[in-house]
Coordinates of C-alpha atoms in Angstrom, one line a residue:
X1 CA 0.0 0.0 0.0
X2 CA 1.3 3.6 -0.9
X3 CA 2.2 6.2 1.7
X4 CA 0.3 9.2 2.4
X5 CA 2.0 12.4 3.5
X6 CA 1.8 13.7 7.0
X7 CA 1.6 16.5 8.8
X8 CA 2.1 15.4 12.5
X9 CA 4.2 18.1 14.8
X10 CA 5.5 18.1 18.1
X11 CA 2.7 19.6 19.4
X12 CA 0.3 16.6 18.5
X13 CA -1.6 18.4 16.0
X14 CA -1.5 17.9 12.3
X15 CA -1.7 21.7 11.6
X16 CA 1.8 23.8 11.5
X17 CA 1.7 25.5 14.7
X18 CA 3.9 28.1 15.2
X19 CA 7.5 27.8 17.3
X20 CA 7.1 24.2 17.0
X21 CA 10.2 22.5 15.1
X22 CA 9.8 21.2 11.6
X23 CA 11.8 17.7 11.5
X24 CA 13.8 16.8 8.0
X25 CA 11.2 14.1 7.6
X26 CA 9.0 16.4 7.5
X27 CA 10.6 17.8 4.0
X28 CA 11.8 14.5 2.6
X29 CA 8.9 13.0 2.6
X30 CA 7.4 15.6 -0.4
X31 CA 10.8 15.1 -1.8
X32 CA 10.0 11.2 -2.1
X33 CA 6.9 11.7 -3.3
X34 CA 7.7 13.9 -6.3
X35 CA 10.9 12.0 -7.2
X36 CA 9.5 8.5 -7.1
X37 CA 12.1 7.4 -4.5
X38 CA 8.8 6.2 -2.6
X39 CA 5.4 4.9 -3.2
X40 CA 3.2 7.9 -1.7
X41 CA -0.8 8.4 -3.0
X42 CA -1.2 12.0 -3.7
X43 CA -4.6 13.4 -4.3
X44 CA -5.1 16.7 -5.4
X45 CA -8.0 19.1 -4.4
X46 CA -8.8 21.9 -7.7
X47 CA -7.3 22.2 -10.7
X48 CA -3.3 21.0 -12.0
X49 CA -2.1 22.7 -14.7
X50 CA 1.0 20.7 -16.7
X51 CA 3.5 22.5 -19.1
X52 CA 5.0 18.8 -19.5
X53 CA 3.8 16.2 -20.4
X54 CA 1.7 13.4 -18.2
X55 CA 3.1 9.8 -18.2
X56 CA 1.0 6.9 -16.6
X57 CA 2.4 3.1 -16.0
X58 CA -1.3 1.9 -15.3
X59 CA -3.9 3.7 -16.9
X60 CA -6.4 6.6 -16.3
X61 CA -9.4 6.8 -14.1
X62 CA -11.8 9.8 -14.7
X63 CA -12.3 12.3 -17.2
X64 CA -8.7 13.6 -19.2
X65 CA -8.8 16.9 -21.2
X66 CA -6.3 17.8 -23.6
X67 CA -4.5 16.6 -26.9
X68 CA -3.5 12.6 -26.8
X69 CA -0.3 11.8 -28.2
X70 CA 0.6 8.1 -28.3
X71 CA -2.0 5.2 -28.4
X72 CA -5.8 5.5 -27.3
X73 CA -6.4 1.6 -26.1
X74 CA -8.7 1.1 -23.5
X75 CA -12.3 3.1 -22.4
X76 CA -9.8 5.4 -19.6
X77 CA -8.5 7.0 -23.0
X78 CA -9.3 9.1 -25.4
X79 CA -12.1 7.2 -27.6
X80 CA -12.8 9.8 -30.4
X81 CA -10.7 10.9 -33.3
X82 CA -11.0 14.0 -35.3
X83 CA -12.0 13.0 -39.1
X84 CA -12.1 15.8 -42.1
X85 CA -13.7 15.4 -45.1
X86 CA -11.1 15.5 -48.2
X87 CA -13.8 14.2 -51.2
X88 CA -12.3 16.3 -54.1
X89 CA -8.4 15.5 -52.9
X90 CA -6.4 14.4 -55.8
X91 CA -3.9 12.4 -53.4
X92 CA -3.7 9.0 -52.6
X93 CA -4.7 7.6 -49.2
X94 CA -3.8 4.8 -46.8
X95 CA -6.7 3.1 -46.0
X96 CA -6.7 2.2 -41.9
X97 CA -8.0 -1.3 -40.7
X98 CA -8.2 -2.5 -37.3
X99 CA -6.8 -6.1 -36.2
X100 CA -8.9 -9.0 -35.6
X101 CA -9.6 -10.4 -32.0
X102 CA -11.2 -13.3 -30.8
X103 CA -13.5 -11.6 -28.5
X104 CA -15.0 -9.8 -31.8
X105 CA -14.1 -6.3 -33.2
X106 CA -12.5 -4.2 -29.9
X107 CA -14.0 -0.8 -29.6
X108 CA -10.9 0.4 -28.4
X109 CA -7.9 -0.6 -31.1
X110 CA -4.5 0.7 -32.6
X111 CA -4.9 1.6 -36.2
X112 CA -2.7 -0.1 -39.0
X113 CA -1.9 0.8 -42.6
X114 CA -0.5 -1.2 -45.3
X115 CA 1.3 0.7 -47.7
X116 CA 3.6 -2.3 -48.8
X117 CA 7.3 -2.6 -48.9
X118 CA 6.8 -1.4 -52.9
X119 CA 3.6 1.2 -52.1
X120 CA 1.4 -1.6 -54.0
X121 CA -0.9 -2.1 -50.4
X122 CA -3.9 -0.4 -50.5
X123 CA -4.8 2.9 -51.6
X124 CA -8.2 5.0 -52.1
X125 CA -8.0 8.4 -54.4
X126 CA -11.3 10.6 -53.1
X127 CA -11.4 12.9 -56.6
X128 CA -11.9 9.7 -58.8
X129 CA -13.3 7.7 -56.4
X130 CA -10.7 4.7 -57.2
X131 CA -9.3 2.3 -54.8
X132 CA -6.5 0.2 -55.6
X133 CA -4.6 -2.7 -54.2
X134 CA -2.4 -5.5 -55.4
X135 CA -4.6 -8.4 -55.2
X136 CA -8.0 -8.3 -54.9
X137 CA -10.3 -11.9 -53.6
X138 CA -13.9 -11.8 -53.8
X139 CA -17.1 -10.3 -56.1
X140 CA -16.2 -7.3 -57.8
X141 CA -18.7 -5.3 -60.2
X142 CA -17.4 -2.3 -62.0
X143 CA -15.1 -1.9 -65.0
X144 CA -11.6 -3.3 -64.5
X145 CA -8.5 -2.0 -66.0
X146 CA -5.0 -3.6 -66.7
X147 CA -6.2 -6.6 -65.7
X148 CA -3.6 -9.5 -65.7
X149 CA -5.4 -12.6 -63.9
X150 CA -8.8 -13.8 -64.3
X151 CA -9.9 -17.1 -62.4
X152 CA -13.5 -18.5 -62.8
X153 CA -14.6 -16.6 -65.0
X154 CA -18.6 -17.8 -65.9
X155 CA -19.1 -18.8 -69.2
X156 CA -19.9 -16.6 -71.4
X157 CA -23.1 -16.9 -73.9
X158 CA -22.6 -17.8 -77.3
X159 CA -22.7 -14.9 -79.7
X160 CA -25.8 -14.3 -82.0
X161 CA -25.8 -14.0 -85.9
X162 CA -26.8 -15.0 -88.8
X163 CA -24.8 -16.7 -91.8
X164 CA -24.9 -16.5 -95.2
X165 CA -23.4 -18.8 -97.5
X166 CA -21.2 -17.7 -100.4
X167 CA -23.6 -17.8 -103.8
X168 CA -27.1 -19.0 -102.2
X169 CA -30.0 -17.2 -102.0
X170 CA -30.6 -19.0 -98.9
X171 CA -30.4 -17.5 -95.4
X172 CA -30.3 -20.1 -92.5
X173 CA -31.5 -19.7 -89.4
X174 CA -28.3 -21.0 -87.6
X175 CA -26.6 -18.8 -84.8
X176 CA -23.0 -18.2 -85.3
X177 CA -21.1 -19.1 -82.4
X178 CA -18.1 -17.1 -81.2
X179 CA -14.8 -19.0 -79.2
X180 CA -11.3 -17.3 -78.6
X181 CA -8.6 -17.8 -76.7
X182 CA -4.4 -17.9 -76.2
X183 CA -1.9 -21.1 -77.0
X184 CA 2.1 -21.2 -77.5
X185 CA 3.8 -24.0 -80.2
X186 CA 5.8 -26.6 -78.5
X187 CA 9.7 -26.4 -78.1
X188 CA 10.2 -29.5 -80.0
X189 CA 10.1 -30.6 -82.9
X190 CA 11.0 -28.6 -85.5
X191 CA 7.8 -28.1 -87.2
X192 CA 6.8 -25.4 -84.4
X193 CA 2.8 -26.5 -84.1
X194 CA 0.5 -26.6 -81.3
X195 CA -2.7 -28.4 -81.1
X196 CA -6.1 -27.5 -79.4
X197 CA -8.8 -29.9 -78.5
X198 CA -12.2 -27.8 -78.6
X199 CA -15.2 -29.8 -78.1
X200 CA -17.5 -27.4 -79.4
X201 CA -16.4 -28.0 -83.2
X202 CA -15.8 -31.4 -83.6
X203 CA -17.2 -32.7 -86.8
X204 CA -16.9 -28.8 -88.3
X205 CA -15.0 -28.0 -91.7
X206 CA -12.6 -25.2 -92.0
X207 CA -14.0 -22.3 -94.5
X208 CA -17.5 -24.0 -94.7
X209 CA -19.1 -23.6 -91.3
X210 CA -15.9 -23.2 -89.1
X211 CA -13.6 -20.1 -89.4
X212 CA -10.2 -19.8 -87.2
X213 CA -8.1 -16.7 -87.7
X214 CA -4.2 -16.7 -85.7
X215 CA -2.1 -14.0 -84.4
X216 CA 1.1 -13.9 -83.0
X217 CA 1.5 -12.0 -79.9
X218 CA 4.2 -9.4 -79.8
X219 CA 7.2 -9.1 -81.8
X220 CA 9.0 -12.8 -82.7
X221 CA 11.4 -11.4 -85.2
X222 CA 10.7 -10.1 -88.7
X223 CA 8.7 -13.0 -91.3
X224 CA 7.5 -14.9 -88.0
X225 CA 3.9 -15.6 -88.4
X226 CA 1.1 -18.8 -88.1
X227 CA -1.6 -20.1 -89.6
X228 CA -4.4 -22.8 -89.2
X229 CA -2.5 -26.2 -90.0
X230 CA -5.7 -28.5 -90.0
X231 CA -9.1 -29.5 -88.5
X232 CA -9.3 -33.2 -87.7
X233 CA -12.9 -34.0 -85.1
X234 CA -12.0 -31.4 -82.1
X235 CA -8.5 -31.2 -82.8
X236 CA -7.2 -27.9 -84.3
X237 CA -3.9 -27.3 -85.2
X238 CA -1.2 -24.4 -86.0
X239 CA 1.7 -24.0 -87.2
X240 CA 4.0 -21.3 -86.6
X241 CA 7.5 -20.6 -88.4
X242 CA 9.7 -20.6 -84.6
X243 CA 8.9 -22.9 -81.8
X244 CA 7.5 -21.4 -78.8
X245 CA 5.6 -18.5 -80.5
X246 CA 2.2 -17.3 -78.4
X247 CA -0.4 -16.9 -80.1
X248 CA -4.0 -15.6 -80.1
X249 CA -6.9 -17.5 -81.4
X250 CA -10.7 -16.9 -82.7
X251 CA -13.1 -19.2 -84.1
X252 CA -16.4 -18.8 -85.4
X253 CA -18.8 -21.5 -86.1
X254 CA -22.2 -22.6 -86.9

């Protein structure tokens, strides 16, 4: 249990009383107090004014008035921080989170940022609106942009149209059917092809009611090139002048 300080004189009272002798313990004992040398419980009657600053080892109890510097973390602290509105700010923002607990969301909890060791955590920009990050997991609805990844994506529906053969009068009623997609000839052999199995047009004939157009992607070299090799049941092949060249594909089919 702390001390408390005393005022007991000579005379028996605990009022200074004058002509009575003022021991040295009468004086050490403030000094202990206000130098931590010893435990003593100080209570103090009006207002304290501070031009320092107010350290405590075990928390607050009561009402604090002032600026808070450092972290607010329990209901003795401040609880309330100042927010601005910034909506037409062309600058980019950390956006604050609070960690998890197992007892739930705490009502009193340190703020954290992630900016990443690169600046590539996440970021919100009020005067577009935007918020960006480096990977994003869940629904998202809105346009994307520089997208690199896309993983279960539904299927989309077929394209609609009509075809017309070349020299008939005819019109059909089929629906042209739209597929496209990415491949890369194999290393070895020589011959630089790469086949595609495609369910879809098994049994079709190239130029009659299945057309497949190549491109190569980026720049292989100059004369570098590909074309559609053949169309044998599902299997649909093509043949590029180096090995390894990526490729884009589209088909169209009835």
């Amino acid at each position: 249990m702390a001390l408390v300080l005393k005022r007991i004189f000579s005379s028996g009272s605990d009022e200074i009383t004058q002509n009575y002798a003022i021991e040295s313990w009468h004086v050490s004992q403030s000094v202990d107090a206000l130098t931590e040398a010893a435990a003593y419980d100080i209570t103090v009657s009006g207002s304290l004014t501070l031009t320092g600053s107010v350290n405590s080892l075990n928390g607050y109890t009561g009402s604090l008035l002032g600026n808070v510097i450092g972290t607010a973390d329990s209901a003795s602290k401040a609880n309330q921080i100042v927010v601005s509105s910034s909506i037409t700010s062309t600058n980019q923002f950390l956006v604050p989170f609070v960690a998890d607990s197992t007892s739930g969301y705490p009502k009193y909890s340190t703020l954290l940022v992630d900016s990443g060791s690169d600046y590539s955590g996440l970021w919100y920009q009020p005067s577009t609106n935007a918020l960006s990050a480096s990977l994003f997991i869940g629904d998202l609805t809105g346009t994307a942009s520089l997208a690199t990844d896309v993983i279960n994506v539904p299927d989309a529906p077929a394209v609609q149209g009509t075809y017309y053969p070349s020299g008939s009068a005819q019109v059909p009623n089929s629906s042209l059917k739209f597929i496209a997609g990415a491949g890369k000839t194999a290393t070895a052999p020589s011959d630089a092809t790469a086949s595609i199995t495609i369910a879809d047009i098994n049994g079709k004939t190239l130029g009659q009611n299945c057309f497949v157009t190549a491109t190569v992607s980026g720049s292989l070299g100059a004369g570098n090139g590909i074309v559609v090799n053949s169309l044998v049941g599902s299997d649909l092949t093509f043949q590029a002048q180096q090995n390894e060249t990526d490729f884009y594909y589209t088909i169209v089919y009835i």
